[in-house]
Short mmCIF file of C-alpha atoms in Angstrom, two decimals:
data_model
loop_
_atom_site.label_atom_id
_atom_site.label_comp_id
_atom_site.label_asym_id
_atom_site.label_seq_id
_atom_site.Cartn_x
_atom_site.Cartn_y
_atom_site.Cartn_z
CA UNK A 291 36.91 128.88 112.01
CA UNK A 292 33.39 130.24 111.76
CA UNK A 293 32.71 132.13 108.54
CA UNK A 294 29.34 133.57 109.56
CA UNK A 295 30.76 137.11 109.68
CA UNK A 296 33.63 136.68 107.23
CA UNK A 297 33.69 138.49 103.91
CA UNK A 298 36.36 137.66 101.37
CA UNK A 299 37.47 139.90 98.52
CA UNK A 300 39.91 138.20 96.18
CA UNK A 301 41.69 140.45 93.70
CA UNK A 302 42.66 138.55 90.59
CA UNK A 303 40.65 135.89 88.75
CA UNK A 304 43.55 133.70 87.69
CA UNK A 305 44.28 130.26 89.10
CA UNK A 306 45.28 131.44 92.60
CA UNK A 307 42.21 133.65 92.95
CA UNK A 308 39.62 131.33 91.40
CA UNK A 309 40.92 128.27 93.23
CA UNK A 310 40.70 130.19 96.51
CA UNK A 311 37.16 131.37 95.76
CA UNK A 312 36.10 127.83 94.84
CA UNK A 313 37.54 126.37 98.05
CA UNK A 314 36.00 129.06 100.26
CA UNK A 315 32.50 128.87 98.82
CA UNK A 316 32.48 125.08 99.13
CA UNK A 317 33.67 125.21 102.73
CA UNK A 318 31.52 128.20 103.72
CA UNK A 319 28.43 128.33 101.48
CA UNK A 320 26.97 131.28 103.40
CA UNK A 321 30.11 133.41 103.26
CA UNK A 322 30.37 136.44 100.99
CA UNK A 323 33.12 135.69 98.49
CA UNK A 324 33.87 138.24 95.77
CA UNK A 325 36.30 137.96 92.88
CA UNK A 326 37.54 141.26 91.46
CA UNK A 327 39.27 141.43 88.10
CA UNK A 328 39.35 143.89 85.26
CA UNK A 329 38.66 140.87 83.04
CA UNK A 330 39.69 137.23 82.99
CA UNK A 331 39.91 133.98 81.06
CA UNK A 332 43.08 134.78 79.12
CA UNK A 333 44.96 131.50 79.56
CA UNK A 334 45.70 129.13 76.69
CA UNK A 335 47.23 125.68 77.28
CA UNK A 336 49.40 124.72 80.26
CA UNK A 337 51.55 121.77 81.29
CA UNK A 338 50.22 119.41 83.98
CA UNK A 339 53.02 117.40 85.53
CA UNK A 340 54.43 116.28 88.85
CA UNK A 341 58.01 116.05 87.59
CA UNK A 342 59.61 118.15 90.33
CA UNK A 343 62.98 117.82 92.01
CA UNK A 344 61.45 119.78 94.93
CA UNK A 345 59.59 117.26 97.10
CA UNK A 346 56.95 119.76 98.28
CA UNK A 347 55.89 120.72 94.76
CA UNK A 348 56.10 117.12 93.58
CA UNK A 349 53.64 116.12 96.31
CA UNK A 350 51.33 119.04 95.56
CA UNK A 351 51.42 118.40 91.82
CA UNK A 352 50.50 114.76 92.32
CA UNK A 353 47.63 115.87 94.54
CA UNK A 354 46.43 118.25 91.83
CA UNK A 355 46.85 115.70 89.07
CA UNK A 356 44.75 113.19 90.98
CA UNK A 357 41.92 115.74 90.92
CA UNK A 358 42.42 116.42 87.22
CA UNK A 359 42.04 112.71 86.57
CA UNK A 360 39.13 111.89 88.90
CA UNK A 361 36.94 114.97 89.45
CA UNK A 362 34.21 115.54 86.87
CA UNK A 363 34.73 119.31 86.92
CA UNK A 364 38.40 119.03 85.96
CA UNK A 365 38.58 115.81 83.91
CA UNK A 366 37.51 117.20 80.51
CA UNK A 367 40.48 119.56 80.35
CA UNK A 368 43.38 117.22 81.14
CA UNK A 369 45.19 115.31 78.39
CA UNK A 370 47.61 112.63 79.60
CA UNK A 371 50.12 112.72 76.75
CA UNK A 372 53.27 112.11 78.78
CA UNK A 373 56.39 114.25 79.01
CA UNK A 374 59.82 113.98 77.34
CA UNK A 375 62.36 115.96 79.39
CA UNK A 376 65.94 116.31 78.12
CA UNK A 377 68.06 116.62 81.28
CA UNK A 378 71.45 118.30 81.48
CA UNK A 379 71.85 117.63 85.20
CA UNK A 380 70.58 115.07 87.73
CA UNK A 381 66.96 116.21 87.40
CA UNK A 382 65.61 112.83 86.24
CA UNK A 383 67.10 110.96 89.17
CA UNK A 384 65.77 113.52 91.65
CA UNK A 385 62.25 113.28 90.24
CA UNK A 386 62.29 109.50 90.30
CA UNK A 387 63.53 109.52 93.90
CA UNK A 388 60.73 111.91 94.90
CA UNK A 389 58.13 109.54 93.48
CA UNK A 390 59.68 106.72 95.50
CA UNK A 391 59.77 108.84 98.66
CA UNK A 392 56.09 109.68 98.22
CA UNK A 393 55.20 106.06 97.53
CA UNK A 394 53.83 106.85 94.07
CA UNK A 395 54.05 104.48 91.14
CA UNK A 396 54.12 105.84 87.61
CA UNK A 397 55.36 104.95 84.15
CA UNK A 398 58.47 106.98 84.84
CA UNK A 399 62.06 106.36 83.82
CA UNK A 400 65.40 107.92 82.91
CA UNK A 401 66.08 106.84 79.33
CA UNK A 402 69.49 106.85 77.59
CA UNK A 403 69.71 109.38 74.77
CA UNK A 404 69.97 107.03 71.81
CA UNK A 405 67.04 104.98 73.06
CA UNK A 406 65.00 108.14 73.75
CA UNK A 407 65.52 109.42 70.21
CA UNK A 408 63.56 106.43 68.91
CA UNK A 409 60.53 107.04 71.13
CA UNK A 410 57.31 108.62 69.86
CA UNK A 411 58.14 107.74 66.28
CA UNK A 412 61.41 109.64 66.44
CA UNK A 413 59.72 113.05 66.80
CA UNK A 414 62.64 114.40 68.83
CA UNK A 415 65.51 112.63 67.06
CA UNK A 416 66.69 115.92 65.53
CA UNK A 417 66.52 117.87 68.80
CA UNK A 418 69.63 119.43 70.28
CA UNK A 419 71.11 116.93 72.75
CA UNK A 420 74.25 118.92 73.53
CA UNK A 421 75.31 118.14 77.14
CA UNK A 422 72.12 116.11 77.72
CA UNK A 423 72.79 113.30 80.21
CA UNK A 424 69.52 111.39 79.86
CA UNK A 425 65.84 111.87 79.10
CA UNK A 426 63.11 111.73 81.73
CA UNK A 427 60.01 110.06 80.29
CA UNK A 428 56.86 110.19 82.40
CA UNK A 429 53.79 108.87 80.62
CA UNK A 430 51.46 110.05 83.40
CA UNK A 431 52.13 113.77 82.77
CA UNK A 432 50.38 115.87 80.16
CA UNK A 433 48.72 119.21 79.46
CA UNK A 434 45.43 120.99 80.07
CA UNK A 435 43.23 123.35 78.11
CA UNK A 436 43.86 126.17 80.54
CA UNK A 437 41.45 128.77 79.24
CA UNK A 438 38.53 126.37 79.05
CA UNK A 439 39.34 124.99 82.49
CA UNK A 440 39.59 128.44 84.09
CA UNK A 441 36.26 129.45 82.57
CA UNK A 442 34.59 126.27 83.77
CA UNK A 443 35.78 126.57 87.36
CA UNK A 444 34.92 130.28 87.43
CA UNK A 445 31.40 129.48 86.23
CA UNK A 446 31.12 126.84 88.94
CA UNK A 447 32.16 129.43 91.54
CA UNK A 448 29.41 131.77 90.33
CA UNK A 449 26.85 128.94 90.40
CA UNK A 450 27.79 128.31 94.03
CA UNK A 451 27.33 131.95 94.99
CA UNK A 452 30.65 133.69 94.41
CA UNK A 453 30.21 137.26 93.20
CA UNK A 454 32.26 138.54 90.27
CA UNK A 455 33.06 142.24 89.98
CA UNK A 456 34.70 143.59 86.84
CA UNK A 457 36.76 146.54 88.03
CA UNK A 458 40.23 148.04 88.26
CA UNK A 459 41.52 148.27 91.83
CA UNK A 460 42.69 151.78 92.73
CA UNK A 461 43.60 151.44 96.40
CA UNK A 462 43.19 149.46 99.59
CA UNK A 463 41.11 150.63 102.54
CA UNK A 464 42.35 150.67 106.16
CA UNK A 465 40.82 151.47 109.53
CA UNK A 466 42.39 153.32 112.45
CA UNK A 467 43.86 150.08 113.76
CA UNK A 468 45.84 149.55 110.56
CA UNK A 469 43.58 146.73 109.44
CA UNK A 470 42.81 146.32 105.75
CA UNK A 471 39.03 146.57 105.45
CA UNK A 472 38.51 146.39 101.71
CA UNK A 473 39.37 148.15 98.49
CA UNK A 474 38.36 151.04 96.29
CA UNK A 475 37.88 150.61 92.54
CA UNK A 476 38.95 153.07 89.87
CA UNK A 477 35.30 154.11 89.57
CA UNK A 478 35.12 154.91 93.27
CA UNK A 479 33.16 151.89 94.47
CA UNK A 480 34.12 150.52 97.91
CA UNK A 481 34.16 146.78 98.53
CA UNK A 482 34.43 145.93 102.23
CA UNK A 483 35.81 142.65 103.55
CA UNK A 484 37.32 141.02 106.61
CA UNK A 485 39.86 139.31 104.35
CA UNK A 486 41.45 140.92 101.30
CA UNK A 487 43.53 138.49 99.23
CA UNK A 488 45.82 139.72 96.47
CA UNK A 489 46.18 137.10 93.73
CA UNK A 490 47.32 139.63 91.18
CA UNK A 491 50.28 137.89 89.57
CA UNK A 492 52.67 140.08 87.60
CA UNK A 493 50.64 143.19 88.45
CA UNK A 494 51.25 142.78 92.21
CA UNK A 495 54.38 144.97 92.62
CA UNK A 496 52.81 147.83 90.66
CA UNK A 497 49.49 147.57 92.51
CA UNK A 498 51.23 147.62 95.89
CA UNK A 499 53.25 150.70 94.86
CA UNK A 500 49.99 152.53 94.09
CA UNK A 501 48.36 151.33 97.31
CA UNK A 502 51.40 152.34 99.37
CA UNK A 503 51.44 155.83 97.88
CA UNK A 504 47.73 156.45 98.33
CA UNK A 505 47.63 155.13 101.90
CA UNK A 506 50.95 156.54 103.11
CA UNK A 507 52.08 153.02 104.06
CA UNK A 508 55.42 152.39 102.31
CA UNK A 509 55.76 148.98 103.94
CA UNK A 510 52.99 147.72 101.65
CA UNK A 511 55.47 147.68 98.74
CA UNK A 512 56.75 144.35 97.50
CA UNK A 513 60.34 145.54 97.31
CA UNK A 514 62.57 142.78 95.98
CA UNK A 515 60.19 140.03 97.09
CA UNK A 516 58.31 139.92 93.78
CA UNK A 517 59.38 140.70 90.23
CA UNK A 518 57.14 140.64 87.15
CA UNK A 519 58.58 138.58 84.32
CA UNK A 520 57.50 137.90 80.75
CA UNK A 521 58.15 135.13 78.25
CA UNK A 522 57.26 134.68 74.60
CA UNK A 523 55.13 131.87 73.25
CA UNK A 524 54.70 130.96 69.61
CA UNK A 525 52.27 128.84 67.65
CA UNK A 526 52.38 127.25 64.22
CA UNK A 527 49.45 125.84 62.28
CA UNK A 528 50.26 122.29 61.20
CA UNK A 529 49.25 120.80 57.90
CA UNK A 530 47.03 117.73 58.05
CA UNK A 531 50.04 115.53 57.29
CA UNK A 532 52.15 117.09 60.06
CA UNK A 533 49.25 117.01 62.48
CA UNK A 534 48.83 113.27 62.03
CA UNK A 535 52.50 112.81 62.88
CA UNK A 536 52.52 115.08 65.93
CA UNK A 537 48.99 114.49 67.27
CA UNK A 538 50.10 111.93 69.86
CA UNK A 539 53.35 113.63 70.90
CA UNK A 540 54.19 114.21 74.58
CA UNK A 541 54.99 117.52 76.19
CA UNK A 542 58.60 118.23 75.28
CA UNK A 543 61.10 119.96 77.56
CA UNK A 544 64.68 121.06 76.97
CA UNK A 545 66.07 121.27 80.50
CA UNK A 546 69.07 123.45 81.33
CA UNK A 547 71.18 124.27 84.36
CA UNK A 548 70.64 127.48 86.33
CA UNK A 549 73.74 128.96 84.70
CA UNK A 550 72.49 128.17 81.19
CA UNK A 551 69.00 129.54 81.65
CA UNK A 552 65.31 128.56 81.80
CA UNK A 553 64.00 125.35 80.34
CA UNK A 554 62.18 125.49 77.00
CA UNK A 555 58.93 123.62 76.47
CA UNK A 556 56.68 122.53 73.63
CA UNK A 557 53.08 121.39 73.94
CA UNK A 558 51.23 118.86 71.78
CA UNK A 559 48.99 120.29 69.04
CA UNK A 560 45.49 121.40 69.92
CA UNK A 561 42.48 119.90 68.09
CA UNK A 562 42.63 122.86 65.68
CA UNK A 563 46.18 121.78 64.75
CA UNK A 564 48.13 124.53 66.56
CA UNK A 565 51.50 123.48 67.97
CA UNK A 566 52.84 125.72 70.73
CA UNK A 567 56.18 126.26 72.43
CA UNK A 568 57.87 128.96 74.47
CA UNK A 569 61.25 130.64 74.30
CA UNK A 570 64.17 130.73 76.72
CA UNK A 571 64.38 134.44 77.44
CA UNK A 572 62.47 135.50 80.56
CA UNK A 573 62.61 139.25 80.99
CA UNK A 574 61.71 142.10 83.31
CA UNK A 575 60.07 145.33 82.22
CA UNK A 576 61.41 147.91 84.65
CA UNK A 577 59.98 151.40 84.46
CA UNK A 578 58.90 154.32 86.64
CA UNK A 579 55.36 153.67 87.89
CA UNK A 580 55.32 156.66 90.25
CA UNK A 581 57.80 159.52 90.70
CA UNK A 582 61.05 157.95 91.83
CA UNK A 583 59.53 154.45 92.06
CA UNK A 584 60.75 151.81 89.62
CA UNK A 585 59.42 148.26 89.44
CA UNK A 586 59.12 145.56 86.82
CA UNK A 587 55.55 145.35 85.57
CA UNK A 588 53.71 144.37 82.40
CA UNK A 589 53.25 147.17 79.85
CA UNK A 590 50.59 149.70 80.76
CA UNK A 591 48.26 148.75 77.91
CA UNK A 592 45.08 147.09 79.08
CA UNK A 593 46.01 143.75 77.49
CA UNK A 594 49.65 144.12 78.61
CA UNK A 595 50.57 144.58 74.92
CA UNK A 596 50.71 140.81 74.80
CA UNK A 597 50.52 140.61 70.99
CA UNK A 598 53.28 143.19 70.39
CA UNK A 599 56.26 140.88 70.05
CA UNK A 600 59.64 142.20 68.91
CA UNK A 601 61.79 140.60 66.27
CA UNK A 602 64.36 139.57 68.88
CA UNK A 603 61.70 137.71 70.86
CA UNK A 604 60.43 136.04 67.69
CA UNK A 605 64.01 134.88 67.13
CA UNK A 606 63.86 133.30 70.59
CA UNK A 607 60.85 131.30 69.41
CA UNK A 608 62.71 130.27 66.27
CA UNK A 609 65.57 129.06 68.46
CA UNK A 610 63.18 126.99 70.58
CA UNK A 611 61.75 125.46 67.40
CA UNK A 612 65.24 124.51 66.25
CA UNK A 613 66.38 122.87 69.51
CA UNK A 614 63.20 120.77 69.61
CA UNK A 615 62.39 119.85 66.05
CA UNK A 616 65.49 120.59 63.96
CA UNK A 617 64.79 120.09 60.26
CA UNK A 618 61.21 118.99 60.99
CA UNK A 619 60.25 122.55 61.95
CA UNK A 620 62.50 124.43 59.55
CA UNK A 621 59.66 125.29 57.16
CA UNK A 622 56.98 126.02 59.75
CA UNK A 623 55.47 129.48 59.66
CA UNK A 624 54.48 130.97 62.99
CA UNK A 625 50.79 131.89 63.12
CA UNK A 626 50.90 133.62 66.52
CA UNK A 627 53.38 135.19 68.93
CA UNK A 628 52.32 136.24 72.40
CA UNK A 629 53.95 137.52 75.60
CA UNK A 630 52.78 135.99 78.87
CA UNK A 631 53.49 137.46 82.32
CA UNK A 632 53.79 136.08 85.83
CA UNK A 633 55.16 137.02 89.23
CA UNK A 634 58.52 135.62 90.34
CA UNK A 635 60.47 135.14 93.55
CA UNK A 636 64.22 134.46 93.59
CA UNK A 637 63.60 131.05 95.15
CA UNK A 638 60.94 130.03 92.64
CA UNK A 639 58.44 129.59 95.49
CA UNK A 640 54.89 130.86 95.78
CA UNK A 641 53.96 133.56 98.26
CA UNK A 642 50.90 132.40 100.21
CA UNK A 643 51.03 134.48 103.34
CA UNK A 644 49.60 137.28 105.45
CA UNK A 645 51.03 140.63 104.41
CA UNK A 646 53.12 141.90 107.31
CA UNK A 647 52.07 145.53 106.81
CA UNK A 648 48.39 145.16 107.77
CA UNK A 649 46.04 142.70 109.37
CA UNK A 650 43.33 141.40 107.10
CA UNK A 651 45.57 141.64 104.01
CA UNK A 652 46.95 138.49 102.39
CA UNK A 653 49.03 137.62 99.34
CA UNK A 654 48.54 134.47 97.26
CA UNK A 655 50.51 134.68 94.04
CA UNK A 656 53.93 134.18 92.39
CA UNK A 657 53.35 131.26 90.06
CA UNK A 658 56.88 131.60 88.62
CA UNK A 659 55.45 130.17 85.38
CA UNK A 660 54.79 126.84 87.08
CA UNK A 661 51.72 127.61 89.20
CA UNK A 662 48.95 126.65 86.78
CA UNK A 663 49.29 122.89 87.22
CA UNK A 664 48.39 123.32 90.91
CA UNK A 665 45.07 125.00 90.07
CA UNK A 666 42.86 122.30 91.70
CA UNK A 667 44.64 122.52 95.07
CA UNK A 668 45.97 126.08 95.39
CA UNK A 669 42.80 127.24 97.13
CA UNK A 670 43.10 124.53 99.75
CA UNK A 671 46.51 125.84 100.78
CA UNK A 672 45.45 129.49 100.67
CA UNK A 673 42.47 128.76 102.95
CA UNK A 674 44.73 126.82 105.32
CA UNK A 675 46.96 129.90 105.44
CA UNK A 676 43.98 132.18 106.16
CA UNK A 677 42.92 129.95 109.03
CA UNK A 678 46.36 129.39 110.55
CA UNK A 679 46.34 125.70 109.62
CA UNK A 680 49.11 125.63 107.02
CA UNK A 681 51.86 123.17 107.90
CA UNK A 682 54.94 124.85 109.34
CA UNK A 683 57.24 123.94 106.44
CA UNK A 684 54.91 125.70 104.00
CA UNK A 685 54.44 128.71 106.29
CA UNK A 686 58.20 129.22 106.10
CA UNK A 687 58.54 128.37 102.42
CA UNK A 688 55.78 130.74 101.26
CA UNK A 689 56.15 133.56 103.82
CA UNK A 690 56.00 137.20 102.76
CA UNK A 691 59.08 138.06 104.81
CA UNK A 692 61.14 134.89 104.44
CA UNK A 693 64.82 135.04 103.55
CA UNK A 694 65.33 134.41 99.85
CA UNK A 695 68.37 134.11 97.59
CA UNK A 696 69.82 137.48 96.67
CA UNK A 697 69.18 138.91 93.23
CA UNK A 698 72.34 138.75 91.10
CA UNK A 699 73.59 142.08 89.84
CA UNK A 700 73.02 142.98 86.21
CA UNK A 701 76.78 142.94 85.58
CA UNK A 702 77.15 139.26 86.46
CA UNK A 703 77.71 137.02 83.46
CA UNK A 704 76.56 133.85 85.20
CA UNK A 705 73.84 133.52 87.77
CA UNK A 706 74.38 132.03 91.18
CA UNK A 707 70.66 131.46 91.66
CA UNK A 708 69.51 127.89 92.02
CA UNK A 709 66.29 128.92 90.27
CA UNK A 710 67.00 128.96 86.51
CA UNK A 711 63.77 130.69 85.52
CA UNK A 712 64.52 134.01 87.20
CA UNK A 713 64.07 136.87 84.67
CA UNK A 714 67.60 137.76 83.58
CA UNK A 715 66.89 140.13 80.68
CA UNK A 716 65.25 143.53 80.32
CA UNK A 717 62.43 143.93 77.81
CA UNK A 718 64.01 147.20 76.65
CA UNK A 719 67.08 145.29 75.49
CA UNK A 720 64.93 142.93 73.43
CA UNK A 721 62.98 145.63 71.59
CA UNK A 722 63.30 146.17 67.83
CA UNK A 723 64.47 149.71 68.47
CA UNK A 724 66.73 150.63 71.42
CA UNK A 725 64.79 151.90 74.41
CA UNK A 726 66.12 154.02 77.24
CA UNK A 727 67.54 151.95 80.09
CA UNK A 728 66.45 152.94 83.60
#
């Protein structure tokens, strides 16, 4: 594909957007590549692992991890601490088989519970092992300093010629042939492009509702393809004594079945002695964004009200502390609580696809809270999609209009979804004071 006349506008400066910009500007140094975001750089720490029971994501994660370990741009931000995954199903065996299928060797094993409790100085001996079958230990996994990494790669994009525009997107632009030709900002500026790529995460359904209303194109809407979901994270500040004990810990994961709910994770302490974990409740925030139009979206505040955490959600963090650390964490005081948002599909897959409603419009998003670890390679796959070179299996897996599992009704007690991380609560139900249900 010749890029001599191609202009790319990428909305969203998270990992999907920045990775795409980085890949494009390296492949086409003379192309016009513009990132548009109202701001950026809000990530903290993220898990980097290839421990997937899905062979496609296992392969991709290994590809990304190789870059984290060998490329000078990415190396400083990856910490190979290992992972300790308490499995309540056959997850460990599936991961190990995927490594074998892909011909990859790693310090990877399924460890019996009593033996696992003794690992890492017994840090997890007081964890909740109810219904745990075995523990997956992979010493090649780890975590990354996500905010620092995102800033570094964004700076590299700008050094290579990518433009960065700080703006709120108000609408998309179309020509008489129903081709998307750019976007209009809230201040009225028009940015023209041959390719408009939406990497807008949890904001995507709301943005597409606005764009559909302003353009008179209802088929722009995401419908039930994408749902915004939030989760709570918590941090505690360790004492020097506790820090010395936990400094070399692995990433910890309490794995559950799809019926039980999402897995809970805990990350090793940062150099400033902050230990972080996340809760089990993933929730929607459904409200009326336009007359008669209801979608799940982050709160309307500019920062998504990310620091406004209810008592019920703080209790979720306390529960996560208990199932990981037991009596070890009983006296810890939480220094921070924060709500993070992402875009979800019922299958847990990304959407990396042309939008069926208009030529020139593309969607690259839906991290499902597991997209960050693919940061080094996401752009490669997005560019392959743009150029019609994506392998057929991925075209189907990530298509805008693919068939996905149905969303369970709110009245169902158990979920039939194979994807355990689907948001199964409403934020209104987790508020300190009852809020009106829609």
